[in-house]
Coordinates of C-alpha atoms and ligand atoms in Angstrom, one line a residue:
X1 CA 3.4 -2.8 25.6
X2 CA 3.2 -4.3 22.2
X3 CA -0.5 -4.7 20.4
X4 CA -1.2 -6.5 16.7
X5 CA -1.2 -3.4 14.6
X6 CA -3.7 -4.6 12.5
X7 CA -6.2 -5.3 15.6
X8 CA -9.9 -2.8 15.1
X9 CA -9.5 -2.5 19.2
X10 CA -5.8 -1.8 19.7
X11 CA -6.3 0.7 16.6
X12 CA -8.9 2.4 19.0
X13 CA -7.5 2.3 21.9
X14 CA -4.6 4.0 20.0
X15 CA -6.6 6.6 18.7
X16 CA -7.8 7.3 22.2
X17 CA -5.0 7.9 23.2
X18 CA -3.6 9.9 20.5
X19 CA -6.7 12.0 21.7
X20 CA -6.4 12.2 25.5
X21 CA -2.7 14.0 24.4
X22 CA -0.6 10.5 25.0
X23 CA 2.5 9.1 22.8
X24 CA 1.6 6.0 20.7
X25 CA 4.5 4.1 18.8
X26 CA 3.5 3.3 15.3
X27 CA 5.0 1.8 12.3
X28 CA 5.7 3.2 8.7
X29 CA 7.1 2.0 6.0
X30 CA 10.6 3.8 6.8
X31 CA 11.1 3.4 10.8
X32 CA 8.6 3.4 13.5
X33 CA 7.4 6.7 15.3
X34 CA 7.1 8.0 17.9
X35 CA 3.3 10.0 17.5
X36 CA 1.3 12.6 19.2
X37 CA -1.5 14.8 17.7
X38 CA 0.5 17.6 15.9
X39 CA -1.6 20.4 17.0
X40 CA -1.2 19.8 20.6
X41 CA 1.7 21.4 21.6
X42 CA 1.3 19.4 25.1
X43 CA 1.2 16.4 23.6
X44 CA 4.3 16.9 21.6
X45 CA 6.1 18.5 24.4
X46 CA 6.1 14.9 25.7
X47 CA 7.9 13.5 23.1
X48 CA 10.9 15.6 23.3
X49 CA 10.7 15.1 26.8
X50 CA 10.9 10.9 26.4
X51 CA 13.3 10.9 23.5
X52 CA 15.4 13.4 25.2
X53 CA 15.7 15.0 21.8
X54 CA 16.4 19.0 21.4
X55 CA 13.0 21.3 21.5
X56 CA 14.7 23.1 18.7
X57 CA 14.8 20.1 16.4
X58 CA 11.3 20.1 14.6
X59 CA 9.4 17.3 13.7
X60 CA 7.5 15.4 10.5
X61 CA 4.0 15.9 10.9
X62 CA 2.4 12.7 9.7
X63 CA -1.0 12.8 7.4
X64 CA -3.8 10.8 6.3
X65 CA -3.7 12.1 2.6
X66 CA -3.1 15.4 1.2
X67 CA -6.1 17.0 2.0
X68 CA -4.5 17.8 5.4
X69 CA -1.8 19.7 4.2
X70 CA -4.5 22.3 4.1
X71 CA -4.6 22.5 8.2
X72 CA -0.8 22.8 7.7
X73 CA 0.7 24.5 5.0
X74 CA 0.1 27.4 3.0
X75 CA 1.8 28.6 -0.6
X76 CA 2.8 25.2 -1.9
X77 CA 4.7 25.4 -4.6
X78 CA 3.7 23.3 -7.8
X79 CA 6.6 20.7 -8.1
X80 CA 5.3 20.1 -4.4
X81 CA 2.1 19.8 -5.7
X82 CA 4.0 17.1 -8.1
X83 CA 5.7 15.3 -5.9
X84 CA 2.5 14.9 -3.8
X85 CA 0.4 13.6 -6.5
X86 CA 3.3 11.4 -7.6
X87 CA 5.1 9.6 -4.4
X88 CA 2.3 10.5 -1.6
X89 CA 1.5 7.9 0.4
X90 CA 5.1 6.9 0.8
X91 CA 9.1 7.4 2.0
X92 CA 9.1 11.6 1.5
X93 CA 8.7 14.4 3.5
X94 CA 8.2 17.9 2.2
X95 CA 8.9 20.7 3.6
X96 CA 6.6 23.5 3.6
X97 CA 5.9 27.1 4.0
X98 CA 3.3 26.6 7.9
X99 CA 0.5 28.2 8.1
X100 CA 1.2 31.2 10.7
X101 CA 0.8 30.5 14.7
X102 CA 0.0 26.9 14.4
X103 CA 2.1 23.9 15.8
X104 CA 4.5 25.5 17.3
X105 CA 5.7 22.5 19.7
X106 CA 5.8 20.3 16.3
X107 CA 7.8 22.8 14.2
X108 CA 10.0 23.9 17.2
X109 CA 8.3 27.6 16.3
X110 CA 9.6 27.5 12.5
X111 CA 8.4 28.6 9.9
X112 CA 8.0 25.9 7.9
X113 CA 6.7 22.6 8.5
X114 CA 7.7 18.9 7.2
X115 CA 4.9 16.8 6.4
X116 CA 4.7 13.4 5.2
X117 CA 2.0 10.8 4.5
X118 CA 2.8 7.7 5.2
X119 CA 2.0 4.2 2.5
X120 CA 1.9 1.8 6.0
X121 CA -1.4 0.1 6.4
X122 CA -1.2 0.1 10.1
X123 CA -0.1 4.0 10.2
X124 CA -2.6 4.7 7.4
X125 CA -4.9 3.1 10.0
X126 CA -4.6 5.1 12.5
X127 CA -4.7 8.3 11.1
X128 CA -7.8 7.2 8.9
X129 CA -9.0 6.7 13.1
X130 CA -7.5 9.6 14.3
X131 CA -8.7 11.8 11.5
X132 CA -12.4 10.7 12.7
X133 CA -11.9 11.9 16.2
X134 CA -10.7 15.5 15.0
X135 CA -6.8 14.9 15.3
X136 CA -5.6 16.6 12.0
X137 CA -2.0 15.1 11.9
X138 CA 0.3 13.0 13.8
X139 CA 3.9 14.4 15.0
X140 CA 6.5 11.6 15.0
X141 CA 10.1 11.3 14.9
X142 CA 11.8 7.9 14.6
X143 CA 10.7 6.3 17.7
X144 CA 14.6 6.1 19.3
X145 CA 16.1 8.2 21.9
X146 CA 18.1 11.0 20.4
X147 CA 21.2 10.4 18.1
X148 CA 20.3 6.6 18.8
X149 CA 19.7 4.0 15.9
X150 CA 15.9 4.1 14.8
X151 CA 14.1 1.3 14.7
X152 CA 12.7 -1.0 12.3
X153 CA 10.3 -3.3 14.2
X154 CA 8.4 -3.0 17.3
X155 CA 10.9 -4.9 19.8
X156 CA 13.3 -2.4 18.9
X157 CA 10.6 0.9 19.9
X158 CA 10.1 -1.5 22.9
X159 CA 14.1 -1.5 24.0
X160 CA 14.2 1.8 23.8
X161 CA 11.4 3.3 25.9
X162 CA 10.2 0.1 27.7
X163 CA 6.6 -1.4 28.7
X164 CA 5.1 1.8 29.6
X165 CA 4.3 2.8 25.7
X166 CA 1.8 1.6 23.8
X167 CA 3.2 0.2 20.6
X168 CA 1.5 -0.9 17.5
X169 CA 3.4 -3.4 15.8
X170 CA 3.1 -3.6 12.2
X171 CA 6.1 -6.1 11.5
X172 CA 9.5 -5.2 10.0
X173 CA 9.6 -1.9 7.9
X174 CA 9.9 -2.6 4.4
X175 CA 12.1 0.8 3.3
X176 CA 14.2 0.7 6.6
X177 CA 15.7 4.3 6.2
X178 CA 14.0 7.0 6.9
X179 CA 12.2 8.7 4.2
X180 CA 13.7 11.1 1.8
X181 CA 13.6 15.3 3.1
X182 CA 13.0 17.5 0.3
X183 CA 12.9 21.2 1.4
X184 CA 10.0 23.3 -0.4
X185 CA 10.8 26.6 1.0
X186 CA 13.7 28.5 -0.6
X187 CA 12.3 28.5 -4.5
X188 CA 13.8 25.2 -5.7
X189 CA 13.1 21.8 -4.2
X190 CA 16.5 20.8 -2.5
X191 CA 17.1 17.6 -0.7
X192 CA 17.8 17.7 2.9
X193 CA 18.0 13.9 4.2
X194 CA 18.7 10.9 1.4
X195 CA 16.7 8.3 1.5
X196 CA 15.5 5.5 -0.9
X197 CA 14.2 7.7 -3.8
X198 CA 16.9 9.1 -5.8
X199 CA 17.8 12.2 -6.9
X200 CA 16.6 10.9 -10.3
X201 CA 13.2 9.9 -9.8
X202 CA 12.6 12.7 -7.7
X203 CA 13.6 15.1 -10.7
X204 CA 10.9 13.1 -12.7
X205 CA 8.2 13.3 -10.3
X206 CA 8.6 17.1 -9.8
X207 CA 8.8 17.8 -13.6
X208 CA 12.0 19.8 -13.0
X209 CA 15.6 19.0 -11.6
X210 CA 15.6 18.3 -7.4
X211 CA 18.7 19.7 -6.1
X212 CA 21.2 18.4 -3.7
X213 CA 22.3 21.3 -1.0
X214 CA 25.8 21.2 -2.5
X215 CA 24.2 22.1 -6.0
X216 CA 21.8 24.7 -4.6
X217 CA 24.7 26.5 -2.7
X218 CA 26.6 26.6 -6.0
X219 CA 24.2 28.6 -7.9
X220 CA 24.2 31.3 -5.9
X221 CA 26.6 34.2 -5.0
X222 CA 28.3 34.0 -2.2
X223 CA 26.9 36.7 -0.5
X224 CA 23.2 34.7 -0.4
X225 CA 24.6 31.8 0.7
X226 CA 23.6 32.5 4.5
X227 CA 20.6 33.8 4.2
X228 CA 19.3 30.9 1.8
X229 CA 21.2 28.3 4.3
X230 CA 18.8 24.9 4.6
X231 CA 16.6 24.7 7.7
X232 CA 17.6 22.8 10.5
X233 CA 17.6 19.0 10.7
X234 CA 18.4 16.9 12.8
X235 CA 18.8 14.0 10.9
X236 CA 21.2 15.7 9.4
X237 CA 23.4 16.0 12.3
X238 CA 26.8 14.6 11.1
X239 CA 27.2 12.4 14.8
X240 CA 23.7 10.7 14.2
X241 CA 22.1 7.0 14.3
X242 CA 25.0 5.7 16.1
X243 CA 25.0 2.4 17.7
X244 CA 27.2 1.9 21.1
X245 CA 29.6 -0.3 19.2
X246 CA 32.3 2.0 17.2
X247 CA 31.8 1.9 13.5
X248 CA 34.6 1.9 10.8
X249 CA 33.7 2.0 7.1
X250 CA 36.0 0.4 4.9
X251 CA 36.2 0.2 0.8
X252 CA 36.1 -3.5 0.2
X253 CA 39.6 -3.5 -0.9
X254 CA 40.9 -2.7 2.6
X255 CA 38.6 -5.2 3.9
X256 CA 39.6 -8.2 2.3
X257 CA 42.8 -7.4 1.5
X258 CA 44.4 -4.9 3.0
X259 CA 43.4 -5.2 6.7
X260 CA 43.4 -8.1 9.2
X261 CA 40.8 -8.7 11.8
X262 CA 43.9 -8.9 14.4
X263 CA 44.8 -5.2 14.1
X264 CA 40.8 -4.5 16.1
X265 CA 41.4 -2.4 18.7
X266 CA 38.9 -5.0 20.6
X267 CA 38.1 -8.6 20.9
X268 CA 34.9 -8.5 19.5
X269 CA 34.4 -7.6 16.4
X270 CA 31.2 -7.3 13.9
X271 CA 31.7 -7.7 10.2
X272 CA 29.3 -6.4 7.6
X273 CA 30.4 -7.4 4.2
X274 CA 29.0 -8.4 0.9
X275 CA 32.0 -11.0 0.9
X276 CA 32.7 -13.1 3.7
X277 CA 35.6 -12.3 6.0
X278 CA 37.2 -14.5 8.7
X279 CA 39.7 -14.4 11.5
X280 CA 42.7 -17.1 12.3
X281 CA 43.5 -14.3 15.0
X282 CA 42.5 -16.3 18.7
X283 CA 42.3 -12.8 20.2
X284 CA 39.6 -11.9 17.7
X285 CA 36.0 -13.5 18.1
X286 CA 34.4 -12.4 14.7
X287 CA 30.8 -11.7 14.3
X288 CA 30.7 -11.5 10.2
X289 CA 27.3 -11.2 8.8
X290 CA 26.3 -10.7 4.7
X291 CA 25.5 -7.4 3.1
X292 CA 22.8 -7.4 0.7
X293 CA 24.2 -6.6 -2.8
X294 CA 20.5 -4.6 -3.6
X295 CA 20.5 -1.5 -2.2
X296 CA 16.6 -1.9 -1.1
X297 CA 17.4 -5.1 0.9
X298 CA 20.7 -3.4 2.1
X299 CA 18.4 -0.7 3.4
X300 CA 16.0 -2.9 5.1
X301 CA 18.9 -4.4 7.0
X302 CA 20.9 -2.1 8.2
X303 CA 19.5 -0.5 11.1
X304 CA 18.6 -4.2 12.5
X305 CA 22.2 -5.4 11.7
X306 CA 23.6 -2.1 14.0
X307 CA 21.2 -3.0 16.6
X308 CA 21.8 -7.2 16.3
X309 CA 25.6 -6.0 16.5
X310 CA 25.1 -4.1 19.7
X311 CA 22.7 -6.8 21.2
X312 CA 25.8 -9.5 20.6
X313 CA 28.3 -7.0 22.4
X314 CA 30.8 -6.0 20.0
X315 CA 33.1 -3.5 20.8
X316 CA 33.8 -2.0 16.9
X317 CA 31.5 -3.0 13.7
X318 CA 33.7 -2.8 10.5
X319 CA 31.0 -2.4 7.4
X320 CA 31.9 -2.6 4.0
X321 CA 31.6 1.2 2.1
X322 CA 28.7 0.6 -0.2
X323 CA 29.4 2.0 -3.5
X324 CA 28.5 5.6 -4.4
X325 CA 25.8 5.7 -6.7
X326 CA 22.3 7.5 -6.2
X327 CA 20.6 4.0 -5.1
X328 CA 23.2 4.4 -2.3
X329 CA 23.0 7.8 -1.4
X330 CA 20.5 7.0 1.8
X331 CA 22.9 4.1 2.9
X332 CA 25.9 5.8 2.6
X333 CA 24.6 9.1 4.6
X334 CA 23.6 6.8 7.2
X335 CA 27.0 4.7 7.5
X336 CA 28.7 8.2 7.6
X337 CA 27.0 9.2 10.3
X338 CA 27.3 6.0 11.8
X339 CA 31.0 5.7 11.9
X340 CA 31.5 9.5 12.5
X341 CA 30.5 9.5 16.1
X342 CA 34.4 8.1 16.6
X343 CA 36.3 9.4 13.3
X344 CA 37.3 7.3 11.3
X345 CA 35.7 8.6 7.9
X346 CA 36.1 11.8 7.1
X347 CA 32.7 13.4 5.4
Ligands
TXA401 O1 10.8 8.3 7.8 C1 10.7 9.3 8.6 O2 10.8 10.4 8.2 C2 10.5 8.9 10.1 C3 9.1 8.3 10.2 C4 8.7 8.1 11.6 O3 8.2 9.1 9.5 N1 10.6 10.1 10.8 C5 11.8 10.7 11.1 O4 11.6 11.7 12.0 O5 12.8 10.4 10.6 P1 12.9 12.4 12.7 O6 12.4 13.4 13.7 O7 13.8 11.4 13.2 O8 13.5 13.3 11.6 C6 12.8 14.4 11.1 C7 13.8 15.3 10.3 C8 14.7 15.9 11.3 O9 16.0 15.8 10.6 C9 14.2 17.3 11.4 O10 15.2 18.2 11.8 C10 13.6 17.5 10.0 O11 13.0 16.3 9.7 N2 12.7 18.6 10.0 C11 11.5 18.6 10.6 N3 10.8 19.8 10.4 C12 11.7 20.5 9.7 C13 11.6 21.9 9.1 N4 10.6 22.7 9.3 N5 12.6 22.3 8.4 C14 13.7 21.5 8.2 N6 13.8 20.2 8.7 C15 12.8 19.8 9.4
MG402 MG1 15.4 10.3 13.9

């Protein structure tokens, strides 16, 4: 069931919840999540049950400011300690060395931990109530079953697990994507999941240059490479956030010139361009809908354009290929992974 985010009583209720060792689905700024108290390996069993995700894909626990990462994680690393200071409460996750024989359910028995605190009022909320009660952190993936499209509002948490969980709503999310991974474990801060920060203002923040994988991997011999490989991630899954529609990324150039709605391999067809694209084909009944030109609003969008496209019944969603600059990095990774579940871009 759905309850006014913002509501003293539904915040309580929520909290109670939280507390008694139930799932609660709660916005952010990125996507919504799916939460359970972190230390409560019980509790968190239940969400891998529901989601149907993998036990050995870890999850972000979620804090009300930094002075949790104390319960959490030990030996952090001062460009962490940067990046905290800097861009906490907002869209990143770090990931740290755990403090030994806690959270196992959360971390999936790693040995390091991703934490995040979240800027949303409403999640800020709770854990501000949760914190109260004892609960230390929140664990919460994107509240979607597994591989599936997260979501961006509460309707969308609501499709995909039904009446039976109790949802704060704290309207649309304003990022859209989920938030940036940056790995604090293996000497240098590395980025494991894109999302709106770049790679730039990350650098800034940190006082010293964040790394993309590819980058790391290249600096050392190739004899280190597997032992320094990046934890597991799920997110980072190259099948992921697929909608049941098939996606097909196109440069613009094939799109409006080079490729005609009649050669879809189906009748209905989504179209998500920055310029408008139409059909004389009668097989074809186009769905065209505009891409934001801003990579912030295109961000917003997309995930609710993927699930509006689904919700319509299109068989195949052709999307523009944003361009490939570090404002589109998060985009991009997301459309790849998108449009890989059936091929048709190489990565
Ligand atoms: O924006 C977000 O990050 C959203 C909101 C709800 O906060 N959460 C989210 O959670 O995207 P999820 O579970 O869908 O993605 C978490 C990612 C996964 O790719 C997971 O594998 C990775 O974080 N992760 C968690 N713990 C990790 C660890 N110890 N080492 C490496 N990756 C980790
Ligand atoms: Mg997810």
């Amino acid at each position: 069931m759905i309850f006014p985010g913002q509501n003293s009583e539904a915040l309580k209720k929520a909290a109670h919840l939280i507390c008694s060792g139930e799932l609660v689905g709660l916005p952010t700024e990125t996507v919504y999540g799916l939460s359970a108290d972190a230390l409560s390996d019980e509790a968190v069993s239940k969400i891998y049950s529901l989601k149907g995700r993998p036990s050995n894909h870890p999850l972000i626990a979620h804090l009300f400011s930094k002075e949790e990462i104390k319960y959490f994680a030990t030996d952090v690393p001062d460009y962490a300690n940067k990046l905290i200071d800097r861009l906490w409460p907002g869209p990143l996750t770090l990931i740290l060395k755990k403090i030994d024989g806690i959270a196992m359910g959360c971390t999936a028995n790693a040995k390091s931990i991703a934490l995040r605190c979240p800027a949303h009022p409403v999640a800020q909320a709770l854990l501000g109530e949760c914190r109260d009660l004892g609960i230390r952190g929140l664990a919460a993936p994107s509240a979607n079953r597994f591989g599936r499209v997260s979501p961006t509002t509460a309707e969308h948490v609501h499709e995909e697990f039904g009446e039976s969980l109790f949802i704060l709503d704290g309207g649309p999310c304003e990022v859209g994507i989920e938030s940036t991974i940056v790995d604090c474990t293996r000497g240098q801060p590395i980025v494991l999941r894109p999302g709106v920060l770049t790679i730039q203002e990350l650098s800034l923040s940190a006082g010293q240059q964040v790394l993309s994988e590819k980058e790391f991997s290249r600096l050392l011999s190739p004899l280190k490479i597997k032992e320094a490989r990046a934890p597991s991630a799920s997110g980072t899954l190259e099948s992921h956030y697929a909608p049941k529609a098939l996606v097909r990324l196109l440069s613009r150039e094939d799109l409006l010139l080079n490729f005609s709605p009649a050669v879809a391999v189906s009748s209905r067809l989504g179209i998500w361009s920055q310029e408008k694209v139409t059909s004389k084909s009668e097989r074809i009944s186009l769905f065209w809908r505009q891409m934001p030109n801003d990579p912030h609003a295109c961000a917003k969008a997309l995930f609710a354009q993927l699930r509006e496209f689904d919700s319509i019944g299109v068989e195949e969603i052709w999307v523009e290929k944003p361009q490939n600059s570090p404002e589109w990095a998060g985009i991009n990774d997301r459309l790849q992974r998108a449009a890989y579940a059936v091929g048709t871009e190489p990565r």
